């Protein structure tokens, strides 16, 4: 059961008392201030957040003070890095902004980075590059590194280099009891298990130690074609045949005619094949050749690139906009599933999604890490993610359309979802994403480190 938001006079008094307790100790901002608005803003404008207070601690000890005082005053705590993954309105809660945690140290001799919780992937990628190193990051460099890692993380190199959180060596984290701890495979091992995949359920992470990979360049980019049917059919057959050095995904795209959208792609249904290859470029080109022949590209950006350009492979739109997204996992993408997918989202369909993305998972992403974690659905090999611009006028139609697609793919769908791709919050979200055994262990660990149920993200597990 999710607890209802506390909006009564007692809750208001608790927030006021908490604000008074924080005054002069930790910067805290009330609704109506510019700081509150800036630090609680989200990139999905359909998820406005209304926390009762936003705290911007400047040190791990200040985070611990905030969480402890919030617990003492009965005010639940949420956390935000960049606002790219916001999913709950946060009424009555205190939001901890990690914006001040922008410290970053790259240790090239060890091949690791110490990454503050306020940093985006772009900063980590840029700082590692002079040493020929790179983090195993996500498709969009503007996403927060730590928020991403708490959900596992399936990026453009996932099939080759695995789930991103497999590279975490340690978390510096404040647990719901207001204690700053260091979680590693040997210290606080249950926390270390659940922080990789459990999102913010077990603590407010202030920094991670992360292994980098020796990958100064990639052979990667995207092909774009107007032959949606031929490309989807060929891609679904081709992707499972790829050697481990390749990771690929596909998007059926309906891009509007906007500045920055190439004319050849705007106002029509196209398909894009994303390709990332960590091996020799000539070998990568040979592997991609069959798709290049089928796809008859309108645009072909696949080439040798510095790892700093990894964001160009997916070229995700940046900036805030109202969107509706949905996600499901498929058991199989054989000829029947492909035919159904094309009926549902192809050029002749009624699809109104701007993006219908299919990521090919498996490979290294399906292997359990050396130290077990809470990342669910490792065995899934296909992820489907839809995104539609959801202006007030279009929101209903976009959501109905996403349901139509999910229903149509029902026979091929497997239960579960990847934490980073599954919107929502609360018990329904947790039950969808995590198997019962993982939920039970998250509940046990949450009760141990957060006996008062202070962390909002822990409550769906904690109260079980
Ligand atoms: C354009 C775009 C591209 C994306 N591409 C990928 C991709 O390739 N692969 C992938 O796996 N995901 C991807 N995602 C999803 C993304 O990884 C998640 O939305 C992630 O949660 C964003 O983290 P954030 O810190 O930027 O967002 P925020 O909204 O700040 O945080 C989202 C959630 O992360 C958790 N969190 C954040 N900071 C902390 C912290 N310090 N301590 C504990 N918990 C914390 C909390 O649960 C929080 O509610 C993408 C998202 C976008 C918008």
Coordinates of C-alpha atoms and ligand atoms in Angstrom, one line a residue:
X1 CA 0.0 0.0 0.0
X2 CA 1.3 3.5 -0.8
X3 CA 0.8 6.0 1.9
X4 CA -1.4 8.9 0.9
X5 CA 0.3 12.3 0.7
X6 CA 0.1 14.3 3.9
X7 CA -1.5 17.6 3.0
X8 CA -3.2 18.4 6.3
X9 CA -2.3 21.1 8.8
X10 CA -0.2 18.7 10.8
X11 CA 1.9 17.9 7.7
X12 CA 2.3 21.6 7.0
X13 CA 3.4 22.2 10.6
X14 CA 5.9 19.4 10.3
X15 CA 7.4 20.9 7.1
X16 CA 7.6 24.3 8.8
X17 CA 9.3 22.8 11.8
X18 CA 11.8 21.0 9.5
X19 CA 12.5 24.2 7.6
X20 CA 13.2 25.9 10.9
X21 CA 15.5 23.1 12.0
X22 CA 17.4 23.3 8.7
X23 CA 17.7 27.1 8.7
X24 CA 21.3 28.2 9.0
X25 CA 22.5 24.6 8.6
X26 CA 21.6 23.5 5.2
X27 CA 20.2 25.6 2.3
X28 CA 16.5 24.8 1.9
X29 CA 14.0 26.4 -0.4
X30 CA 10.3 26.8 0.0
X31 CA 7.7 26.7 -2.9
X32 CA 7.5 30.0 -4.7
X33 CA 11.2 30.7 -4.6
X34 CA 13.4 30.6 -7.8
X35 CA 15.7 28.0 -6.2
X36 CA 12.8 25.7 -5.4
X37 CA 11.6 25.9 -9.0
X38 CA 15.0 25.4 -10.5
X39 CA 16.0 22.5 -8.3
X40 CA 12.7 20.6 -8.6
X41 CA 12.2 21.1 -12.4
X42 CA 11.9 18.0 -14.6
X43 CA 12.5 17.3 -18.2
X44 CA 9.1 15.7 -18.7
X45 CA 6.7 18.6 -18.3
X46 CA 3.8 16.1 -17.7
X47 CA 5.4 15.3 -14.3
X48 CA 5.4 18.6 -12.4
X49 CA 6.9 18.1 -8.9
X50 CA 5.5 19.9 -5.9
X51 CA 7.8 19.1 -3.0
X52 CA 7.0 20.9 0.2
X53 CA 10.7 21.9 0.5
X54 CA 13.9 21.5 -1.5
X55 CA 17.2 21.1 0.3
X56 CA 20.5 21.6 -1.5
X57 CA 23.1 20.1 0.9
X58 CA 26.7 20.9 0.2
X59 CA 28.4 18.0 1.9
X60 CA 27.6 14.3 2.7
X61 CA 27.3 15.3 6.3
X62 CA 24.6 17.9 5.3
X63 CA 22.7 15.2 3.4
X64 CA 22.9 13.0 6.6
X65 CA 21.6 16.0 8.6
X66 CA 18.7 16.6 6.2
X67 CA 17.6 13.0 6.1
X68 CA 17.9 12.6 9.9
X69 CA 15.9 15.8 10.6
X70 CA 13.3 14.9 8.0
X71 CA 12.8 11.6 9.7
X72 CA 12.5 13.3 13.1
X73 CA 9.8 15.6 11.7
X74 CA 8.0 12.8 9.8
X75 CA 8.6 14.4 6.4
X76 CA 9.4 11.9 3.6
X77 CA 12.5 12.4 1.5
X78 CA 13.0 12.1 -2.3
X79 CA 16.1 12.8 -4.3
X80 CA 16.8 14.4 -7.6
X81 CA 19.9 14.8 -9.7
X82 CA 18.9 16.2 -13.1
X83 CA 15.1 15.6 -13.2
X84 CA 15.4 13.3 -16.3
X85 CA 13.7 10.4 -14.5
X86 CA 11.1 12.2 -12.3
X87 CA 7.9 10.2 -11.9
X88 CA 6.1 11.3 -8.8
X89 CA 4.6 14.7 -7.7
X90 CA 6.3 14.6 -4.3
X91 CA 3.4 16.3 -2.5
X92 CA 4.4 16.9 1.2
X93 CA 7.9 15.6 0.7
X94 CA 11.4 17.1 1.1
X95 CA 13.4 16.8 -2.2
X96 CA 17.1 16.5 -1.7
X97 CA 18.9 18.1 -4.7
X98 CA 22.3 16.7 -5.4
X99 CA 23.2 19.6 -7.6
X100 CA 26.0 20.7 -5.3
X101 CA 27.8 17.3 -5.6
X102 CA 29.7 18.1 -8.8
X103 CA 33.1 16.7 -7.8
X104 CA 34.8 14.4 -10.1
X105 CA 38.2 12.7 -9.9
X106 CA 39.6 10.4 -12.6
X107 CA 42.3 8.0 -11.6
X108 CA 43.8 6.9 -14.9
X109 CA 46.3 4.5 -13.4
X110 CA 43.5 2.6 -11.7
X111 CA 41.0 3.2 -14.6
X112 CA 38.4 4.5 -12.2
X113 CA 36.4 7.7 -11.5
X114 CA 34.9 9.1 -8.3
X115 CA 31.7 10.7 -9.5
X116 CA 29.6 13.2 -7.4
X117 CA 25.9 12.6 -7.5
X118 CA 25.1 15.9 -9.2
X119 CA 27.1 15.1 -12.4
X120 CA 25.7 14.3 -15.8
X121 CA 27.4 11.6 -17.9
X122 CA 28.7 14.3 -20.3
X123 CA 31.1 15.6 -17.6
X124 CA 32.4 12.1 -16.8
X125 CA 32.8 11.2 -20.5
X126 CA 34.8 14.4 -21.1
X127 CA 37.0 14.0 -18.0
X128 CA 37.9 10.4 -18.8
X129 CA 38.6 11.0 -22.5
X130 CA 42.1 12.5 -22.2
X131 CA 43.3 9.2 -20.8
X132 CA 41.7 7.1 -23.5
X133 CA 39.0 6.0 -21.0
X134 CA 35.3 6.2 -21.0
X135 CA 32.4 5.3 -18.6
X136 CA 29.8 2.7 -19.8
X137 CA 27.1 5.4 -20.0
X138 CA 23.6 5.8 -21.4
X139 CA 22.4 7.1 -24.7
X140 CA 22.0 10.7 -23.5
X141 CA 25.0 12.4 -22.0
X142 CA 22.7 14.9 -20.2
X143 CA 21.3 12.2 -18.0
X144 CA 22.7 12.1 -14.4
X145 CA 25.3 9.4 -13.9
X146 CA 24.3 8.4 -10.4
X147 CA 20.5 8.4 -11.0
X148 CA 21.1 6.3 -14.1
X149 CA 23.4 3.8 -12.2
X150 CA 20.8 3.3 -9.5
X151 CA 18.5 1.8 -12.1
X152 CA 21.2 -0.4 -13.6
X153 CA 21.6 1.2 -17.0
X154 CA 21.3 -0.2 -20.5
X155 CA 23.2 2.1 -22.8
X156 CA 24.4 2.1 -26.4
X157 CA 27.2 -0.4 -25.5
X158 CA 25.1 -2.6 -23.2
X159 CA 25.2 -5.8 -25.1
X160 CA 29.0 -5.5 -25.4
X161 CA 30.0 -4.0 -22.1
X162 CA 27.1 -4.9 -19.9
X163 CA 24.8 -3.1 -17.6
X164 CA 26.4 0.1 -16.4
X165 CA 26.0 -0.5 -12.7
X166 CA 28.2 -3.7 -13.1
X167 CA 31.1 -1.2 -13.1
X168 CA 30.3 0.4 -9.8
X169 CA 32.9 -0.3 -7.1
X170 CA 31.5 1.7 -4.2
X171 CA 28.7 4.0 -3.2
X172 CA 28.9 6.8 -0.6
X173 CA 25.3 6.9 0.5
X174 CA 23.1 8.3 3.3
X175 CA 20.6 5.7 4.3
X176 CA 17.1 6.5 5.6
X177 CA 18.3 6.4 9.2
X178 CA 20.4 9.5 8.4
X179 CA 23.8 7.7 8.5
X180 CA 26.5 8.2 5.9
X181 CA 27.9 4.8 4.8
X182 CA 30.2 3.4 2.2
X183 CA 28.8 0.4 0.4
X184 CA 31.1 -2.0 -1.4
X185 CA 31.1 -5.7 -2.1
X186 CA 32.5 -6.3 1.4
X187 CA 31.2 -3.3 3.4
X188 CA 27.4 -3.1 3.7
X189 CA 27.1 -5.7 1.0
X190 CA 23.2 -5.7 1.2
X191 CA 23.2 -2.0 0.4
X192 CA 25.7 -2.6 -2.4
X193 CA 23.4 -5.2 -3.8
X194 CA 20.2 -3.1 -3.7
X195 CA 21.7 0.3 -4.7
X196 CA 22.5 -1.3 -8.1
X197 CA 19.0 -1.6 -9.6
X198 CA 16.8 -0.6 -6.7
X199 CA 16.9 3.1 -7.7
X200 CA 16.6 5.4 -4.7
X201 CA 14.9 2.9 -2.5
X202 CA 17.8 2.4 -0.1
X203 CA 19.5 5.7 0.2
X204 CA 20.6 9.1 -1.1
X205 CA 23.8 8.4 -3.0
X206 CA 26.3 11.2 -2.8
X207 CA 29.0 9.7 -4.9
X208 CA 30.1 6.5 -6.7
X209 CA 33.4 4.9 -7.5
X210 CA 33.2 3.6 -11.1
X211 CA 35.4 1.5 -13.3
X212 CA 36.1 3.1 -16.7
X213 CA 36.8 1.2 -19.9
X214 CA 39.7 1.6 -22.2
X215 CA 37.8 2.7 -25.3
X216 CA 39.0 6.0 -26.8
X217 CA 37.1 5.5 -30.0
X218 CA 34.1 3.6 -31.4
X219 CA 32.8 2.7 -34.8
X220 CA 29.2 3.9 -34.4
X221 CA 26.3 6.1 -35.4
X222 CA 23.0 5.6 -37.1
X223 CA 21.5 4.8 -40.4
X224 CA 18.2 6.4 -41.4
X225 CA 15.9 5.0 -44.0
X226 CA 12.4 5.5 -45.4
X227 CA 12.1 1.7 -46.0
X228 CA 10.6 1.0 -42.6
X229 CA 9.2 -2.5 -43.4
X230 CA 12.4 -3.8 -45.1
X231 CA 14.7 -2.3 -42.4
X232 CA 12.7 -3.6 -39.4
X233 CA 12.5 -7.1 -40.9
X234 CA 16.2 -7.2 -41.8
X235 CA 17.3 -5.7 -38.4
X236 CA 15.2 -8.1 -36.4
X237 CA 16.9 -11.0 -38.2
X238 CA 20.4 -9.5 -38.2
X239 CA 20.7 -8.2 -34.6
X240 CA 20.8 -11.6 -32.9
X241 CA 23.5 -12.7 -35.3
X242 CA 25.9 -10.0 -34.3
X243 CA 29.2 -10.7 -32.6
X244 CA 29.6 -9.5 -29.0
X245 CA 31.4 -6.3 -30.1
X246 CA 28.2 -4.9 -31.4
X247 CA 25.2 -3.3 -29.7
X248 CA 22.2 -2.1 -31.8
X249 CA 18.8 -0.6 -31.4
X250 CA 16.1 0.5 -33.8
X251 CA 13.6 3.4 -33.8
X252 CA 10.5 3.9 -35.9
X253 CA 10.4 7.7 -36.0
X254 CA 7.8 10.3 -36.7
X255 CA 9.8 13.5 -36.3
X256 CA 8.1 16.9 -36.7
X257 CA 9.5 19.6 -39.0
X258 CA 11.4 21.5 -36.3
X259 CA 14.7 23.3 -36.4
X260 CA 17.5 20.8 -36.1
X261 CA 15.5 17.9 -37.7
X262 CA 17.0 17.1 -41.1
X263 CA 14.5 17.9 -43.9
X264 CA 14.8 14.3 -45.2
X265 CA 13.5 12.9 -41.9
X266 CA 10.8 15.5 -41.0
X267 CA 7.1 15.0 -41.4
X268 CA 7.2 11.3 -42.4
X269 CA 7.7 7.9 -40.9
X270 CA 11.3 6.8 -41.1
X271 CA 13.4 4.1 -39.3
X272 CA 16.8 4.5 -37.7
X273 CA 19.2 1.7 -36.9
X274 CA 21.8 2.6 -34.2
X275 CA 25.0 0.7 -34.2
X276 CA 28.0 0.8 -31.8
X277 CA 31.0 -1.4 -32.4
X278 CA 33.9 -1.6 -30.0
X279 CA 36.3 -3.5 -32.2
X280 CA 38.3 -2.8 -35.4
X281 CA 36.4 -0.3 -37.6
X282 CA 36.8 -2.3 -40.9
X283 CA 35.4 -5.4 -39.2
X284 CA 32.5 -3.2 -37.9
X285 CA 31.8 -1.9 -41.4
X286 CA 31.7 -5.5 -42.7
X287 CA 29.3 -6.5 -40.0
X288 CA 27.0 -3.5 -40.8
X289 CA 27.2 -3.9 -44.6
X290 CA 24.1 -6.1 -45.0
X291 CA 22.0 -3.5 -43.1
X292 CA 23.5 -0.7 -45.1
X293 CA 22.4 -2.5 -48.3
X294 CA 18.8 -3.1 -47.1
X295 CA 18.3 0.3 -45.4
X296 CA 19.2 2.4 -48.5
X297 CA 20.0 5.2 -46.1
X298 CA 18.6 8.7 -46.2
X299 CA 21.4 9.5 -43.7
X300 CA 24.3 7.4 -42.6
X301 CA 26.4 8.7 -39.7
X302 CA 28.2 5.5 -38.8
X303 CA 31.9 6.1 -38.7
X304 CA 34.9 6.1 -36.4
X305 CA 34.1 8.5 -33.6
X306 CA 35.7 9.5 -30.3
X307 CA 33.9 8.0 -27.3
X308 CA 33.0 11.6 -26.3
X309 CA 30.6 11.6 -29.3
X310 CA 28.6 8.6 -27.9
X311 CA 25.5 10.8 -27.5
X312 CA 25.3 11.2 -31.3
X313 CA 24.4 7.5 -31.8
X314 CA 20.9 7.9 -30.4
X315 CA 20.8 11.7 -30.7
X316 CA 18.1 11.8 -28.1
X317 CA 16.3 15.2 -27.9
X318 CA 17.5 17.3 -25.0
X319 CA 15.5 19.8 -23.1
X320 CA 12.2 19.9 -21.3
X321 CA 9.0 18.9 -23.1
X322 CA 5.7 17.1 -22.3
X323 CA 6.0 13.5 -23.1
X324 CA 4.2 10.2 -22.5
X325 CA 6.4 7.2 -22.5
X326 CA 5.8 3.5 -22.1
X327 CA 8.0 0.4 -22.0
X328 CA 7.7 -3.3 -22.3
X329 CA 10.0 -6.3 -22.8
X330 CA 9.6 -8.9 -25.5
X331 CA 10.4 -12.6 -25.3
X332 CA 11.0 -12.8 -29.0
X333 CA 11.1 -10.7 -32.1
X334 CA 10.6 -13.4 -34.7
X335 CA 8.9 -12.9 -38.1
X336 CA 5.3 -13.0 -36.5
X337 CA 6.2 -10.4 -33.9
X338 CA 7.9 -8.2 -36.5
X339 CA 4.8 -8.4 -38.7
X340 CA 2.6 -7.4 -35.7
X341 CA 5.0 -4.6 -34.8
X342 CA 4.8 -3.2 -38.3
X343 CA 1.0 -3.4 -38.3
X344 CA 1.0 -1.5 -35.0
X345 CA 3.6 1.2 -35.6
X346 CA 4.6 1.0 -39.3
X347 CA 3.9 3.7 -41.9
X348 CA 0.4 2.4 -42.7
X349 CA -0.6 2.2 -39.0
X350 CA -2.5 4.8 -36.9
X351 CA 0.5 5.1 -34.6
X352 CA 1.0 8.6 -33.1
X353 CA 4.2 7.9 -31.1
X354 CA 7.1 10.1 -32.2
X355 CA 9.5 7.3 -31.3
X356 CA 9.0 3.5 -31.0
X357 CA 12.4 2.2 -30.0
X358 CA 13.4 -1.4 -29.9
X359 CA 16.7 -2.1 -28.1
X360 CA 18.5 -5.4 -28.6
X361 CA 19.7 -6.5 -25.2
X362 CA 21.3 -9.8 -24.2
X363 CA 25.0 -10.4 -24.5
X364 CA 27.0 -9.0 -21.6
X365 CA 23.8 -7.2 -20.3
X366 CA 22.3 -10.6 -19.6
X367 CA 25.2 -11.9 -17.6
X368 CA 24.9 -11.7 -13.8
X369 CA 27.7 -9.5 -12.4
X370 CA 30.5 -11.0 -10.2
X371 CA 28.8 -9.4 -7.2
X372 CA 25.0 -10.0 -7.4
X373 CA 22.7 -7.0 -7.7
X374 CA 19.0 -6.0 -7.8
X375 CA 18.9 -5.3 -11.5
X376 CA 15.8 -7.2 -12.8
X377 CA 15.0 -8.7 -16.2
X378 CA 18.6 -9.7 -17.1
X379 CA 17.3 -12.5 -19.3
X380 CA 15.3 -10.1 -21.5
X381 CA 16.6 -9.7 -25.0
X382 CA 14.3 -7.0 -26.5
X383 CA 13.1 -3.8 -24.9
X384 CA 10.4 -1.6 -26.5
X385 CA 10.1 2.0 -25.5
X386 CA 7.6 4.5 -26.9
X387 CA 7.7 8.3 -26.6
X388 CA 5.0 10.6 -27.8
X389 CA 4.8 14.4 -27.3
X390 CA 1.9 14.8 -24.9
X391 CA 0.6 18.3 -25.2
X392 CA -2.7 18.7 -23.3
X393 CA -4.5 18.3 -26.6
X394 CA -2.7 15.2 -27.6
X395 CA -2.0 13.5 -24.2
X396 CA -5.1 11.2 -24.2
X397 CA -4.5 10.0 -27.8
X398 CA -0.8 9.4 -27.2
X399 CA -1.5 7.3 -24.0
X400 CA -4.4 5.4 -25.7
X401 CA -2.1 4.7 -28.6
X402 CA 0.7 3.4 -26.3
X403 CA -1.8 1.0 -24.7
X404 CA -2.9 -0.1 -28.2
X405 CA 0.7 -1.0 -29.0
X406 CA 1.2 -2.8 -25.7
X407 CA -2.0 -4.8 -26.2
X408 CA -1.0 -5.7 -29.8
X409 CA 2.4 -7.0 -28.7
X410 CA 0.8 -8.8 -25.7
X411 CA 1.5 -12.4 -27.1
X412 CA 5.2 -11.6 -27.2
X413 CA 5.6 -9.6 -24.0
X414 CA 7.4 -10.9 -21.0
X415 CA 6.6 -9.7 -17.5
X416 CA 8.8 -7.1 -15.9
X417 CA 10.6 -3.9 -17.0
X418 CA 13.9 -2.2 -16.8
X419 CA 13.8 0.2 -13.9
X420 CA 15.2 3.2 -15.9
X421 CA 12.6 2.8 -18.7
X422 CA 9.5 2.1 -16.6
X423 CA 7.8 5.3 -15.6
X424 CA 5.7 5.4 -12.5
X425 CA 6.2 5.0 -8.8
X426 CA 4.7 3.3 -5.7
X427 CA 3.7 -0.3 -5.2
X428 CA 2.3 -0.9 -8.7
X429 CA 5.6 0.2 -10.3
X430 CA 7.6 -1.9 -7.9
X431 CA 5.4 -5.0 -8.5
X432 CA 5.7 -4.6 -12.2
X433 CA 9.5 -4.1 -12.3
X434 CA 10.9 -6.4 -9.7
X435 CA 10.3 -10.1 -9.1
X436 CA 8.9 -11.0 -5.7
X437 CA 12.2 -12.3 -4.4
X438 CA 13.9 -9.0 -5.2
X439 CA 11.1 -7.0 -3.6
X440 CA 11.2 -9.1 -0.5
X441 CA 15.0 -8.5 -0.1
X442 CA 14.7 -4.8 -0.8
X443 CA 11.9 -4.6 1.8
X444 CA 14.2 -6.4 4.4
X445 CA 17.2 -4.1 3.6
X446 CA 15.0 -1.0 3.6
X447 CA 13.5 -1.8 7.0
X448 CA 17.0 -2.4 8.4
X449 CA 18.5 0.9 7.1
X450 CA 15.4 3.0 7.1
X451 CA 13.3 1.8 10.0
X452 CA 11.1 4.9 9.9
X453 CA 10.4 4.6 6.2
X454 CA 11.8 8.1 5.6
X455 CA 12.8 7.5 2.0
X456 CA 9.8 7.9 -0.4
X457 CA 11.3 5.5 -3.0
X458 CA 11.8 2.8 -0.3
X459 CA 8.1 2.8 0.8
X460 CA 6.7 0.5 -1.9
X461 CA 9.1 -2.1 -0.5
X462 CA 9.3 -1.1 3.1
X463 CA 5.6 -1.3 3.8
X464 CA 5.2 -4.8 2.4
Ligands
LIG1 C1 16.9 11.4 -23.0 C2 17.0 10.2 -22.1 C3 17.8 9.1 -22.5 C4 17.9 8.0 -21.6 N1 18.7 6.9 -22.0 C5 18.8 5.9 -21.2 C6 19.6 4.8 -21.5 O1 20.2 4.7 -22.6 N2 19.7 3.7 -20.7 C7 19.1 3.7 -19.5 O2 19.2 2.8 -18.7 N3 18.3 4.8 -19.1 C8 18.1 5.8 -19.9 N4 17.3 6.9 -19.5 C9 16.6 6.8 -18.3 C10 17.5 7.4 -17.2 O3 18.6 6.6 -16.9 C11 16.6 7.5 -15.9 O4 15.5 8.3 -16.1 C12 17.5 8.0 -14.7 O5 16.8 7.7 -13.5 C13 17.8 9.5 -14.8 O6 18.6 9.8 -13.7 P1 18.7 11.4 -13.3 O7 19.5 11.5 -12.1 O8 19.2 12.1 -14.6 O9 17.2 11.8 -13.1 P2 16.5 12.3 -11.8 O10 15.1 12.6 -12.2 O11 17.2 13.3 -11.1 O12 16.4 11.0 -10.9 C14 15.6 9.9 -11.2 C15 15.6 8.9 -10.1 O13 16.9 8.4 -10.0 C16 17.1 8.1 -8.6 N5 18.2 8.9 -8.1 C17 18.7 10.1 -8.7 N6 19.7 10.5 -8.0 C18 19.9 9.7 -6.9 C19 20.8 9.7 -5.8 N7 21.7 10.6 -5.7 N8 20.6 8.7 -4.9 C20 19.7 7.8 -5.1 N9 18.8 7.7 -6.1 C21 18.9 8.7 -7.0 C22 15.9 8.4 -7.8 O14 15.0 7.3 -7.8 C23 15.2 9.5 -8.7 O15 13.8 9.6 -8.5 C24 17.2 8.0 -20.4 C25 16.4 9.1 -20.0 C26 16.3 10.2 -20.8 C27 15.4 11.3 -20.4

